[in-house]
C-alpha cells in the first residue's frame, strides 16, 4: 500500500533505497483540466531505450539516472522546447519544477502538454511490475501485487477515486494523502479492535496469573519437598473428595435431566401463555402432556408429594393451554361462520396449514371434555341452525331458490313425503361431508406430533366424533321433520297409500342409517313411530271396515255371497298384493302379522259371515229347505273367500296358514253336510231310505266286496219291509220315475246355486254314486235272497247296475 | 379475519343419474369416481350418493352424484331428487332399444321438475363396446339428443373406460363456475390429471379416453 507515497519505478528493486515521494511527479506538466480525461504519464527516453537490455537493477538505475540527467540539461533550453522532455522526467526533476514554477506558469505550459506524460510512465511501470517477474524483484512485486489487490478489494470501504489518485496534481497529492490517512486510520482501528478483542484474554491471564504463580510456587515447594512421602491418610482424603466430587457431578447431571424432563423451559412457558396458536405451540402442549404422564409415575414413589405438586403445576399449565386452544377454535369457527354467511359454503384442503392446526387443536382439546363439549355444541349449533333454515326454506313458496318449493299436493301425499325425506337425505349427506372434512380422525396422520396418550385414550371417541357431530346437528331438525311428515301420515286413510308410506319411511330409515344417523337417534325413532302409525292405520282401517259391515243385508235368491264380502276381499287382497311387492318384506311382516290376519280374515269368516248367514237363515234347523240354502250360501261364501285368498297362501299365509286351512276345512264340512243332506233326500225320493238304513245297520253297504258278503244280509228277511210285495209298493215306481231324471234334478235344482262348478259336481257325483252303489248292492242282495223270485225282483228294480250308472252319468 | 381460516369458497352442483334398470348408471359413477368396473351386477336400492371435489385456482366445486335406482318400485322417489338438481344425466343402453325409447319419459320428468332452462341435460349411450349387440346407432342417439335439446350427448363404455372422463369434462365446462375459465381442473379424474399433480386439463380430448380400446 505504500506505492503511492513513493515513486514508481525500478528503484523499488533495491530494498536499501527509498524512492522519492510521489508528490515529486512533474505536476507542472499535467494540465489540471485534462486530469479527468484519459491522463497519460509521459514516458520520454525510457521508451526509446526499451530496446536496450536492462537485466539488472543497476543497469536500469543507470538508465533512469541518464534519462533524468538529460532532462535536467533540457531545463536550460527554452520552455517551448523542453516542455516535452520535462514532462517526461519523473522524480526529482518534477519535484524541482514544482518548487520553481508558480501555478500561473503551470497553467501556461498546460496548453503545450503532450501525451508522453507521467501517467503513461506510471501505467507502464505498473504494468511491468504486475506482469513481469524475475527472481530478485519477485518478493517485492508480489507484495505490491497483493497491495494492489487489497486496495482493489477495499475500494468501496476506502472510497477513493483512482483517476484522481494517480493525478500528479495537487488534487492527486491530496487524494493520496487522504488515502494514506484513511489507511492509517483503518489500520489503527483494526489494531484497536484487535486489542479490544484480546483485552478479555489479557484480563483473564492477569486474573489467572496470580493463582498460577501461587500454584507454581506451591508446585515448586512441593517439588522441593518431594522426598517427603504423602501420607496414606491424605491420599484417602483426596480419594474420598474425588469420589464425592464425582457423585455430586452425577447428581447434578441427574437433577438437570429430571428438571429438563419435568419442567418447561422459560421459552416454552412463555409460549404457553402468549405465543400464537400454531404447530410450535402444540408441540409445547404436547410436552406438557408428556410431563403430565411422567408426573403420574412420581405418584408411585413412597412420598407422592413431589408428584402431586408437579401434577398441580402441570394441570394449571394445561388449563391455560386448553383455554387458549378453545378460544382459538371458537375464533376459527366464528370466522368460518362469518364467511359462510357472507360467501356461502366453505371448504378446506387437507393440507391447509391452518386447517391442520385446527384439527390438531381438536385432538388436544379432546382431553379436556368440558371445553371440547362446549366447542362441539357451538359447531352443532352453527350447522344445525343453517340446516334448519335451509330445510324450512324449501317450504317457502315465495323463495327465490331455483328449485320448486315442497308443496303438499292433495292427490299425491307420497310425493310430498318423498320431497321432504329426499331433502333431509341431501341435508344429511351435506352435513356428513362437512363433519367428515372437519372431524374425521380415523385417518389422522399427525400422530407423531400428538401425544399417544390422547390418541389412545380418545381413539374411540375421536373416531366416532364425526358421526356424533352429524347426529347432533340433525337433532334440532327432527321436530320440524316429524311435524311435516306426521301431518300427512296421521290423516291418510287410504290403505294402499299407507302401505306406500310405510315402505317410503322404511327406505329412508335405511338410507339415513347408512349415512351415519344412529339407529337410536330421535330422527330414526320418529320414522319408526310414523311407520307404526301408517302400519297400524292399515290394520285399523280394515278392521273398521269389517266392523261397519251391515250383516243384516238380505241374501239374494241365487244364494251368492253378499256384495260387501266381495268389496272387503278386494281391499284385503290389495293389501296382500302390496305386501308381496314390498321392498322390505321382512319389515312388511310387521303389518301383515298373525294378529293382522286374525283380525282381518279370521274375524271375517268366523264372525261376520256366520252372523250374516244365521241372520238370513234363522229357521235352518227346523226347515230342511232353509238348511239346504244355508249350506249352499255358506259354501259359496267360503269358496269366494278361499278363491280370493289362495294366491297368497305361500306368501301372506306362509307363516301361519291356519286361517286359510281353517276356512278350507270349514268349507269341506259344509260340502259334506250338503252332500249328506242331498243324499238323504235322494234316498227318500227313491223310497230306498229305509232299506239303506236297514242294510247299513247290518253291514255298511260301502264295505260290500263280493257275493259272499250278501249273505250277511240274510237276517233282513225277518224284517217285514223286506217282503217283495212291500218292496214293489215302496220302490218300484219312485225308482222308475226318478232314476232317469236324477242327474237333471241335481244339476238344475240342488247344486245349481253353488257358485263353484267343481263343488257342485263333487256333491252330485258323491250323492249319485252313493245311490248307485246301494242300488246295485240292494238289487244283488234281493236276487240272492229270493232266488226263486228273481224275475219279480228284476221287474221291481228293472235297471241294471250299468244302466243306472249310465243314467246317473257315472262312468263306473 | 384471516383468509386462510375461512377456507375457500365452495359451490355444490347436484347431478342426478336417470335411466332404465341395468343401463349402467352406477357403473358410470364408479368408473368416474374410482376408475374401476365391476362385472357383477347389483341393483341400486333407493338412491345412492357420492361426491367429488374439483379445484380451479381459488374456486372449489363439489359434484354431488345422485345415483337413482332403475327399478320400477323406486320410481316414485326420483322426482324428489330431480327437483333441485343442476345436471341430469339420462343414460341408455345402446344394446337395448327399449331403454333408448324410455329416454323421452325421463327427459319429461326432468323438464316437469326443472323446466328446460334450469338444468343441464345430458344423454349418454352406454355399453358401446358391445358392437355386435348394438341396437341403437350413434346417429339415432345424436338425433334424439337434438330433439330433446340435450346440451351434451356422448356414447360411453364404462367397461373399458371409454369417454367417461370426457363426459364429465364436458359437464364441468358447462358449469357456470368454469364457463369463463380456460384453466385446468383438479380432482375431476381419479388419476388427478397428468399435466400437474392434482390438475387436469378440461379441454376436450377425445383421444385420452380411447385408450381402453377402439369403439367402432
Short mmCIF file of C-alpha atoms in Angstrom, two decimals, chain A residues 1 3 68 148 270 353:
data_model
loop_
_atom_site.label_atom_id
_atom_site.label_comp_id
_atom_site.label_asym_id
_atom_site.label_seq_id
_atom_site.Cartn_x
_atom_site.Cartn_y
_atom_site.Cartn_z
CA UNK A 1 0.00 0.00 0.00
CA UNK A 3 3.20 2.56 -3.65
CA UNK A 68 17.00 12.21 -15.61
CA UNK A 148 -2.98 -3.56 -5.21
CA UNK A 270 -43.87 -18.05 27.59
CA UNK A 353 -51.82 -25.32 7.33
#
